[in-house]
Coordinates of C-alpha atoms and ligand atoms in Angstrom, one line a residue:
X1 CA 47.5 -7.0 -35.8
X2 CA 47.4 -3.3 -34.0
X3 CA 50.7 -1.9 -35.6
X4 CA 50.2 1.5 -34.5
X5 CA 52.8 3.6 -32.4
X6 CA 51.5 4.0 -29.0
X7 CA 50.5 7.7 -27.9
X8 CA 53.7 9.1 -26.3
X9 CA 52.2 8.9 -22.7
X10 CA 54.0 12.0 -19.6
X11 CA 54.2 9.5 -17.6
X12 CA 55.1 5.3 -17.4
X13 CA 52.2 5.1 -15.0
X14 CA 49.5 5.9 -17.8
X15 CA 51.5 3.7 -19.9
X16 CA 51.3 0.7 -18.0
X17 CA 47.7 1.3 -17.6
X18 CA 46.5 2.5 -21.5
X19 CA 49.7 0.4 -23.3
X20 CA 47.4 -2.3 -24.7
X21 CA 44.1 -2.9 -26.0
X22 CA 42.3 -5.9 -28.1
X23 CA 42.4 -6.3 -31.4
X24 CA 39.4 -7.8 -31.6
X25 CA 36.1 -6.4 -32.7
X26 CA 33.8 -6.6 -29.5
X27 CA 35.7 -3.6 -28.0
X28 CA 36.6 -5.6 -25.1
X29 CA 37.6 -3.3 -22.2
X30 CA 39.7 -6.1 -20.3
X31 CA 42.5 -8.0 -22.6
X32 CA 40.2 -11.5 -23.4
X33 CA 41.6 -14.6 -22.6
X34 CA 41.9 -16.0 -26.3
X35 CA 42.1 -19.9 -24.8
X36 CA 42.7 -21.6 -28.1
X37 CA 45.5 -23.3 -29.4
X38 CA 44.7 -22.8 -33.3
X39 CA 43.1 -20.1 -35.6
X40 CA 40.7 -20.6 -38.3
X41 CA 41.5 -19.5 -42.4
X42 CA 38.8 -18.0 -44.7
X43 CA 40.3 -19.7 -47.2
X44 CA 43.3 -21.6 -48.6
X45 CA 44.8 -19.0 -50.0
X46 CA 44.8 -17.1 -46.7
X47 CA 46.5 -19.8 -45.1
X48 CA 49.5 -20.2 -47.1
X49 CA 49.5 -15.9 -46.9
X50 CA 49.7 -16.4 -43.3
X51 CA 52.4 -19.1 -43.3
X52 CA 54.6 -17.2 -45.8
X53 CA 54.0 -14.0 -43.9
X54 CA 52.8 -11.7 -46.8
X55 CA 49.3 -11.3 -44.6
X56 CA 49.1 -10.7 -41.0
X57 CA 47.2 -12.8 -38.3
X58 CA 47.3 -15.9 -36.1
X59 CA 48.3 -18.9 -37.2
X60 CA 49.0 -21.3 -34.2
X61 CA 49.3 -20.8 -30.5
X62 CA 53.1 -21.9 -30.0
X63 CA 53.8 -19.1 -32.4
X64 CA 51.5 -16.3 -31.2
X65 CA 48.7 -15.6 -29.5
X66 CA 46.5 -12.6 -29.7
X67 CA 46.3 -12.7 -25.8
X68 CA 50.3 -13.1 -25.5
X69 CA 51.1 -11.1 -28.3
X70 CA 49.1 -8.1 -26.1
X71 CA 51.2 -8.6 -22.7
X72 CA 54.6 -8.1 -25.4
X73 CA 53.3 -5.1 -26.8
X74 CA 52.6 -3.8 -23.1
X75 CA 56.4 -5.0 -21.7
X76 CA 57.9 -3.6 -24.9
X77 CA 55.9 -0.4 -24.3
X78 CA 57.4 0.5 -20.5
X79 CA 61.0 -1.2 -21.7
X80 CA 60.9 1.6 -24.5
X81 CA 59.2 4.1 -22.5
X82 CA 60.5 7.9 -23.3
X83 CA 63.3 6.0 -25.1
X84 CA 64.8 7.0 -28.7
X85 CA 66.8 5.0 -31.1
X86 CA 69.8 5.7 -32.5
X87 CA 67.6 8.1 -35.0
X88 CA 65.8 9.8 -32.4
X89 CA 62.5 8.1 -33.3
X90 CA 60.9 6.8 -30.5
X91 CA 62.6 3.3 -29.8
X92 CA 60.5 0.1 -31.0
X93 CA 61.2 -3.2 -29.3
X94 CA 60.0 -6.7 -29.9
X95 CA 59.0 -8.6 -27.2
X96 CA 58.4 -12.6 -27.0
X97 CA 56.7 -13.8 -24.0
X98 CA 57.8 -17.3 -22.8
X99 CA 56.7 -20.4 -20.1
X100 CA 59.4 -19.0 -17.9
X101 CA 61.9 -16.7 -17.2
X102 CA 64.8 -19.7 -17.7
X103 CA 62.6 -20.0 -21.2
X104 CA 63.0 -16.4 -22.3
X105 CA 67.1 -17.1 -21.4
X106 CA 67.2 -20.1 -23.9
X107 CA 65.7 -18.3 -26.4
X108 CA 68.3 -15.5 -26.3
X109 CA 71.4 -18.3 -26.0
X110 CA 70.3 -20.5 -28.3
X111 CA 69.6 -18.1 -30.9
X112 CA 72.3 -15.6 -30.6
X113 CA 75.4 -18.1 -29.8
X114 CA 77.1 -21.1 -31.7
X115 CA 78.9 -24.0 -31.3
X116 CA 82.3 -22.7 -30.5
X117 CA 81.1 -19.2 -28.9
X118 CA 81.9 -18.1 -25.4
X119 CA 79.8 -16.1 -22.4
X120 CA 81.3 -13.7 -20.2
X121 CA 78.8 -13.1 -17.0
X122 CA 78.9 -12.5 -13.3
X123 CA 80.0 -15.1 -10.5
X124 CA 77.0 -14.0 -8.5
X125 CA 73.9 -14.7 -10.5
X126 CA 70.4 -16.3 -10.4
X127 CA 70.9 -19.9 -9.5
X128 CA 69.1 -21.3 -12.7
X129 CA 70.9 -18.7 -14.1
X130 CA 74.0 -19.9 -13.2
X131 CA 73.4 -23.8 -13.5
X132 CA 72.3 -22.8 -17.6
X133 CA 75.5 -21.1 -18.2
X134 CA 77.5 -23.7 -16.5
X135 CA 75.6 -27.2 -17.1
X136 CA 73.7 -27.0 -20.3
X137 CA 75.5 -24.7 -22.6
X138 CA 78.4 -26.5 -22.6
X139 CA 76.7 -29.6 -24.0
X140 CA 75.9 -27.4 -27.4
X141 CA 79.8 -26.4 -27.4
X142 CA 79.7 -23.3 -25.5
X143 CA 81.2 -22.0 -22.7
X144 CA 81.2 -19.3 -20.2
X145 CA 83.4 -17.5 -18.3
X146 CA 82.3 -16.2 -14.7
X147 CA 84.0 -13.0 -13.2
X148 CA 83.2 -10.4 -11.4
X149 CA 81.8 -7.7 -13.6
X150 CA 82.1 -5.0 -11.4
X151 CA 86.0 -4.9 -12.0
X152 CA 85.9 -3.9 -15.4
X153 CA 89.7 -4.2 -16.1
X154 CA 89.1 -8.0 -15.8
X155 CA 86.4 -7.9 -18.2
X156 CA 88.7 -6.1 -20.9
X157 CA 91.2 -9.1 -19.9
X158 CA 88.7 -11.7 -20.0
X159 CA 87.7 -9.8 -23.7
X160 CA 91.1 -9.6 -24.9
X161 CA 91.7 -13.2 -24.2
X162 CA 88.8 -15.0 -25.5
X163 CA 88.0 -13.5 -29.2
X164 CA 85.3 -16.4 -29.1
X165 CA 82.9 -14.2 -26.0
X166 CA 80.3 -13.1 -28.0
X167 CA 77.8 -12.3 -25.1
X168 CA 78.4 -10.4 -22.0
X169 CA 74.9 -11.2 -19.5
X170 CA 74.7 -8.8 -16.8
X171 CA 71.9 -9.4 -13.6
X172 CA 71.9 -6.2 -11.6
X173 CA 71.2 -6.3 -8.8
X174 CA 71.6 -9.9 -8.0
X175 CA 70.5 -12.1 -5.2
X176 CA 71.5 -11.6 -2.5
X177 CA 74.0 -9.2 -1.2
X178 CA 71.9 -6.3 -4.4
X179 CA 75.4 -6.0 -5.8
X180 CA 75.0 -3.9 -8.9
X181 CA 77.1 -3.9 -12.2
X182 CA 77.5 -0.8 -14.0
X183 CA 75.3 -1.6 -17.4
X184 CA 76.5 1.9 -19.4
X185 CA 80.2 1.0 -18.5
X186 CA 79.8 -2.8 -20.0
X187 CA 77.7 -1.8 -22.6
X188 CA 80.3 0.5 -24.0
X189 CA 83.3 -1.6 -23.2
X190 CA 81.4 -4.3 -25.0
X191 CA 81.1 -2.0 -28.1
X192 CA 84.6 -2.0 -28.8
X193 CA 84.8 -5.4 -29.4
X194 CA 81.5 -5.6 -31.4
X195 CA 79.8 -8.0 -28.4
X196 CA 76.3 -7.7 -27.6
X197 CA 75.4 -7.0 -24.0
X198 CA 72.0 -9.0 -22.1
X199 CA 70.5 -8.2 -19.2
X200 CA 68.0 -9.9 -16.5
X201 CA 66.0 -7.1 -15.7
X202 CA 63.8 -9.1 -13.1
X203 CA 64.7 -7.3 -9.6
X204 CA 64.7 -3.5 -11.0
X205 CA 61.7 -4.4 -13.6
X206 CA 61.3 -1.3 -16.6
X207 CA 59.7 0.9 -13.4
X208 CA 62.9 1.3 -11.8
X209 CA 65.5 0.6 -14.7
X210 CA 65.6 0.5 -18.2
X211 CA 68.8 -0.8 -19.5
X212 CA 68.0 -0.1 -23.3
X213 CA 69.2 3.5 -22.1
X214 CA 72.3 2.4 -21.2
X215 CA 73.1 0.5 -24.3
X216 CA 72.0 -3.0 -24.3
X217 CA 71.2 -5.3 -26.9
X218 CA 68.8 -7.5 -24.9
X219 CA 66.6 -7.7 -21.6
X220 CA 64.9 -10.3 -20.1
X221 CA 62.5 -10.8 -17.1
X222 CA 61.3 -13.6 -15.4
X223 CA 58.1 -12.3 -15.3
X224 CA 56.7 -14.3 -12.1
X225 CA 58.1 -11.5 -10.1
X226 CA 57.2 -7.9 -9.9
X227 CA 55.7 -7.7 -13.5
X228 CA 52.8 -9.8 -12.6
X229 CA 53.3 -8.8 -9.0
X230 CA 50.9 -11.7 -7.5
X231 CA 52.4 -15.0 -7.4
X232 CA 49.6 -16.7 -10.0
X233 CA 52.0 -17.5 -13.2
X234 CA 55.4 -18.5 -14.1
X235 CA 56.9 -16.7 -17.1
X236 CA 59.2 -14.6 -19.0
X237 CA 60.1 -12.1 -21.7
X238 CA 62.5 -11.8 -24.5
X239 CA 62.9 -8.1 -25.7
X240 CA 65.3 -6.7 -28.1
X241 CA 66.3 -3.8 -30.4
X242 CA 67.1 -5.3 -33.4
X243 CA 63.7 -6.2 -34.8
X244 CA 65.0 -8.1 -37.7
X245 CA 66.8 -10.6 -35.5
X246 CA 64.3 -10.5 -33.2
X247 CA 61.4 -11.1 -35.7
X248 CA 63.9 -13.9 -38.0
X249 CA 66.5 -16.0 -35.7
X250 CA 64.7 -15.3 -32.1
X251 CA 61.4 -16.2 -32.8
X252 CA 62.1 -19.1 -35.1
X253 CA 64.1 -20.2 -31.9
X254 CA 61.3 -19.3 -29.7
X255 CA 58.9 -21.2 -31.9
X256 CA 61.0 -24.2 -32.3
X257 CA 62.0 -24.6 -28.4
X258 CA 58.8 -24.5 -28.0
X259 CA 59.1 -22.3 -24.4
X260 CA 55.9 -20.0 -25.3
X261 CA 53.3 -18.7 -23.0
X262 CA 49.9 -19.1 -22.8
X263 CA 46.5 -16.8 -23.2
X264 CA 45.7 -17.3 -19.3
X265 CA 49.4 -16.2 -17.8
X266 CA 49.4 -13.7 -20.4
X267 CA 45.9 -12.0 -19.4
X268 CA 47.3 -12.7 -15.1
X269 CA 50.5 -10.8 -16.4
X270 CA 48.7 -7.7 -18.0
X271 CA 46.4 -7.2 -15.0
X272 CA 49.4 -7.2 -12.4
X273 CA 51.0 -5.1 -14.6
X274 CA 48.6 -2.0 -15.0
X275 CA 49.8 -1.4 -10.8
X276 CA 53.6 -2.2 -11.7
X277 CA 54.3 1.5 -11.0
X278 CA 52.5 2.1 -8.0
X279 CA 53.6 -1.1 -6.5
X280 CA 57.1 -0.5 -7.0
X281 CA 57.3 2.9 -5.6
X282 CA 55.7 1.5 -2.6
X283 CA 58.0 -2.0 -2.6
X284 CA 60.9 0.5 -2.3
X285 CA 59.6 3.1 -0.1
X286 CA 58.7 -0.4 2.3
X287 CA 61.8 -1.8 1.8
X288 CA 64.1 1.2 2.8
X289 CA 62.0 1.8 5.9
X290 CA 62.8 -1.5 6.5
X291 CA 66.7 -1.7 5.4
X292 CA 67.0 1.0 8.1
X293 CA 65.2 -0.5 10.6
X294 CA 66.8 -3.8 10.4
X295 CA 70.3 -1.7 10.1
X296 CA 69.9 -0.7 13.9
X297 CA 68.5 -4.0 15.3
X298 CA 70.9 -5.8 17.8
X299 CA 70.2 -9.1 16.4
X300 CA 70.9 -8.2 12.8
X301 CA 75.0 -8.3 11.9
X302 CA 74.4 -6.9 8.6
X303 CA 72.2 -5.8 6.0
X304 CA 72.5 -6.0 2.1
X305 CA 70.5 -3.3 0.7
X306 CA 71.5 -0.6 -2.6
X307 CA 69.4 1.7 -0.6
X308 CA 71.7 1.9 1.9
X309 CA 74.9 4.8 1.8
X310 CA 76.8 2.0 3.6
X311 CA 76.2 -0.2 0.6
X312 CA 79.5 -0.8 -1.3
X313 CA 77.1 -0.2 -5.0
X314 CA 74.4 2.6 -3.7
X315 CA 76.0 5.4 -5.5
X316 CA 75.9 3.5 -8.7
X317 CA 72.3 2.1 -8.2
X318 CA 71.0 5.7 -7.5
X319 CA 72.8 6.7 -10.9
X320 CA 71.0 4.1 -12.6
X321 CA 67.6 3.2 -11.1
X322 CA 64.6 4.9 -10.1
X323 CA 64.7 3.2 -6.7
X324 CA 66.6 0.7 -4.8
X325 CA 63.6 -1.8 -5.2
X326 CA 62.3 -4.5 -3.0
X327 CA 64.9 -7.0 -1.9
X328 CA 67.3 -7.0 0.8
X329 CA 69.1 -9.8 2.6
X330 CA 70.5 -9.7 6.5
X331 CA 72.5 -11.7 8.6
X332 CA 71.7 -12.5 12.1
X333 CA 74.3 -12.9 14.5
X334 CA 73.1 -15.8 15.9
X335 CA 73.7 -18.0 12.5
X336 CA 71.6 -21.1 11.5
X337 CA 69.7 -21.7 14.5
X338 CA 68.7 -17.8 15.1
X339 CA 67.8 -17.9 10.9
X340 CA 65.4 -20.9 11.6
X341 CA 64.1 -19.6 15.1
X342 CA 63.2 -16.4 12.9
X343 CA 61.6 -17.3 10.4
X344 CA 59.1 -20.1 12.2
X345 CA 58.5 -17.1 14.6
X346 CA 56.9 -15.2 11.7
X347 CA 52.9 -14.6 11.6
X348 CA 52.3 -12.5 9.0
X349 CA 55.3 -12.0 6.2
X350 CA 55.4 -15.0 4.0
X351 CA 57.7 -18.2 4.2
X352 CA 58.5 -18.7 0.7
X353 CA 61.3 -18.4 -1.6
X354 CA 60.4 -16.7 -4.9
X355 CA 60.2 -13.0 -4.6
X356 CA 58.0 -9.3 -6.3
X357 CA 54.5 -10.3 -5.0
X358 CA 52.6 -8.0 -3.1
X359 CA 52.8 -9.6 0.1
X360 CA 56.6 -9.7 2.1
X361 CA 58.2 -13.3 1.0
X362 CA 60.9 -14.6 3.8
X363 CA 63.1 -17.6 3.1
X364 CA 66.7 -18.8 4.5
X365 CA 69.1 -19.9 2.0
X366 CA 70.9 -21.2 3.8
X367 CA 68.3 -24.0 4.7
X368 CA 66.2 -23.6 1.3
X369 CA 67.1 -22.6 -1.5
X370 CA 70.7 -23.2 -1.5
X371 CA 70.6 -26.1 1.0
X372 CA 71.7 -28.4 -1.5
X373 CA 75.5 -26.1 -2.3
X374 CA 78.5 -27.1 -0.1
X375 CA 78.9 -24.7 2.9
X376 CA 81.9 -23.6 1.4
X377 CA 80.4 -22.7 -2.2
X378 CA 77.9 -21.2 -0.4
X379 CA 80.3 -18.8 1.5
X380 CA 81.8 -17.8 -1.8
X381 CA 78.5 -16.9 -2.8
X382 CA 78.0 -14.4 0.4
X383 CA 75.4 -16.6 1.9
X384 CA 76.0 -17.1 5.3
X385 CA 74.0 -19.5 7.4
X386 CA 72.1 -16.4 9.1
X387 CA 71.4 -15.0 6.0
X388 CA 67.6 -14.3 6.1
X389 CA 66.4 -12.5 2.2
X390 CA 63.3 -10.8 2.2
X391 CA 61.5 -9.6 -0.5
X392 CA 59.4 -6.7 1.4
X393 CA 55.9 -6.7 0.2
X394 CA 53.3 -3.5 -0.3
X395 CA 51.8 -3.8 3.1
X396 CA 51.6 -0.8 6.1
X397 CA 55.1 -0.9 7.0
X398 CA 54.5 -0.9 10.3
X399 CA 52.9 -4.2 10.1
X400 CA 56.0 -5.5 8.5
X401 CA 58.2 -3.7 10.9
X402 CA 55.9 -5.3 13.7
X403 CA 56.3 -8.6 12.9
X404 CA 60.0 -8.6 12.2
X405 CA 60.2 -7.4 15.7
X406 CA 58.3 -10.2 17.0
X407 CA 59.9 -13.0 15.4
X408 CA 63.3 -11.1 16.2
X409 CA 62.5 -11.1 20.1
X410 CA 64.3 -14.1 21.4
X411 CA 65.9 -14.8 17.9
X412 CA 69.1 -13.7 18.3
X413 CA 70.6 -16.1 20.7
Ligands
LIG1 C1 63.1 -16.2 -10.8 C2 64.3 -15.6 -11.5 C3 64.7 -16.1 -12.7 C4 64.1 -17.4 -13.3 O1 62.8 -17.2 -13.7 P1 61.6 -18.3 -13.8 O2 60.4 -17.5 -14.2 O3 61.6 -19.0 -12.5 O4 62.1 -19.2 -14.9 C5 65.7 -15.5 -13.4 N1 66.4 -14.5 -12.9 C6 66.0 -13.9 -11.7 C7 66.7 -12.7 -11.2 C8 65.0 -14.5 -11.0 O5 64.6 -13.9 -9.8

């Protein structure tokens, strides 16, 4: 396997671009497609070397994959970008690409936490998120606390009175009001009690924010969004600092849930990701154009955007990401009806939940993806029935801006 230390690259954009090449010996320009599920020995003697891991190389797909194993050196390469350890050598991560992003999040519980160990994580979070920490952990004997991690003196309560939190999972921003959580202020509150600190880096992606500067242990992506950028796999990634955990307890957790990748998501994911800069610099320049736009509209009662000085975390976002990114949410006035009217109005943005493809997704919560939570649980959540999110895509703005007009026309009654 290709050990070497990347070339310390100016800038993240040639890094993205130049982070990964094959290992084989054809001198493949494009990352092959390695579509095989086992890998052939010379010899016994090699095989056992390979299985006790005195000799590197492939063994079997559900543990590694040359084509997998190239997308993790690439994520682990812009996580770590410009980064140094606690040595000042440039920081190394280890990366483990998995079927999903909910995959890459079992990995990390099931191999950090035990029977008996305790979560502390936000009340606004992912849905799948939210449903793993609250309905399948508990059936291994753990539990999680949900609070609002933005008040940090209730995390240092919530610390002091559960010695059994081990974990503390941040998701900033979150879906869909782009509330953001201080990561540097966690992370170092977290220290003093010896907890590790995670973090679903899947809105900001390592373009916008990288939260091993801040301090944290872990980070994970659901890599259907921005990393592969097109909508054409589901996946995830596992990355952490400590190697030895990562390479021992995570990936014999990884290989045992059995929640690995394959060799053609993998080769999708490193081709979206060689335009992950580029397309997130436009994303956000879109998407503020279009926070501001929407801002003055008279249909529109509100509008949830970090890149917006009205927005309660936009200070905080600006300190710790690049840009404000790509999703916003509004609320029409007009409530269920108007969010329904709008979005079968639409002719070019998409209608689709999902978000971090290159083309503007549109969905209603209310209706879609959290049609199925009582209205009041949904309320707690800040989705209001004319809560429209949008995930604005990389096309001419104007276009976007057009068709939001269009569809807005007669919406708002
Ligand atoms: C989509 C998403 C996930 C889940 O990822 P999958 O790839 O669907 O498993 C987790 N967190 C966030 C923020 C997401 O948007």
């Amino acid at each position: 396997m290709n050990t070497e230390p990347l070339p310390r690259f100016e800038d993240v954009y040639s890094a993205a671009i130049h982070g990964v090449s094959d290992e084989g010996s054809l001198h493949s320009h494009a990352i092959p497609i390695y579509a095989t599920s086992t890998f052939v020995f010379d010899s016994a003697e090699q095989g056992m070397n390979r299985f006790a891991g005195s000799e590197p190389g492939y063994i079997y797909s559900r543990f590694a994959n040359p084509t997998t194993a190239a997308a993790e050196r690439l994520i682990a390469s812009l996580e770590a970008f410009g980064l140094n350890d606690a040595h000042s050598s440039p920081l190394q991560l280890k990366a483990l690409l998995h079927a999903s992003g909910q995959g890459a999040l079992s990995t990390l519980c099931f191999s950090l936490l035990n029977n008996g160990d305790q979560v502390l994580t936000n009340t606004a979070l992912y849905g799948g998120t939210h449903e793993f920490f609250a309905y399948l952990l508990p059936k291994s004997g753990i539990q999680t606390h949900f609070t609002d991690l933005s008040d940090l003196h209730a995390v240092d309560q919530a610390l002091k009175q559960h010695p059994a939190i081990k974990l503390i999972h941040i998701e900033t921003p979150t879906n869909p009001l782009m509330g953001c959580t201080d990561i540097e202020a966690i992370c170092k509150l977290a220290a003093t009690y010896g907890i590790k600190v995670s973090i679903d880096n899947t809105f900001a992606t390592p373009y916008l924010q990288q939260p091993f500067a801040f301090g944290v242990d872990f980070v994970y992506h659901s890599t259907t969004k921005f990393l592969n950028g097109h909508g054409t796999a589901i996946g995830g990634v596992l990355l952490g600092k400590d190697l030895d955990f990562m390479n021992t307890t995570a990936t014999k957790t990884f290989k045992l849930l059995g929640a690995n990748s394959n060799a053609f998501d993998a080769f999708l994911l490193i081709n979206g990701i060689k335009t992950l800069p580029l397309r997130m610099q436009r994303h956000s320049a879109n998407a503020q154009q279009v926070a501001a736009w929407l801002d003055e509209h008279p249909a529109v009662a509100k509008v949830n955007y970090n890149g917006l000085s009205t927005h309660p975390d936009h200070a905080l976002s600006a300190r710790q990401m690049r840009a404000p990114g790509a999703v916003l949410s509004f609320e029409l006035k007009g409530g269920l009806e108007a969010g329904k009217h709008f979005i079968n109005r639409l002719r070019m943005c998409t209608r689709a939940v999902s978000l971090g493809t290159v083309d503007t997704l549109i969905s209603h919560p209310a209706s879609m993806s959290h049609a199925i939570m009582k209205p009041e649980e949904r309320l707690k959540a800040g989705i209001t029935d004319g809560l429209i999110r949008m995930s604005v895509g990389i096309e001419a703005v104007e276009d976007i801006l057009a068709d939001l007009k269009q569809a807005l026309s007669d919406g708002s009654r």
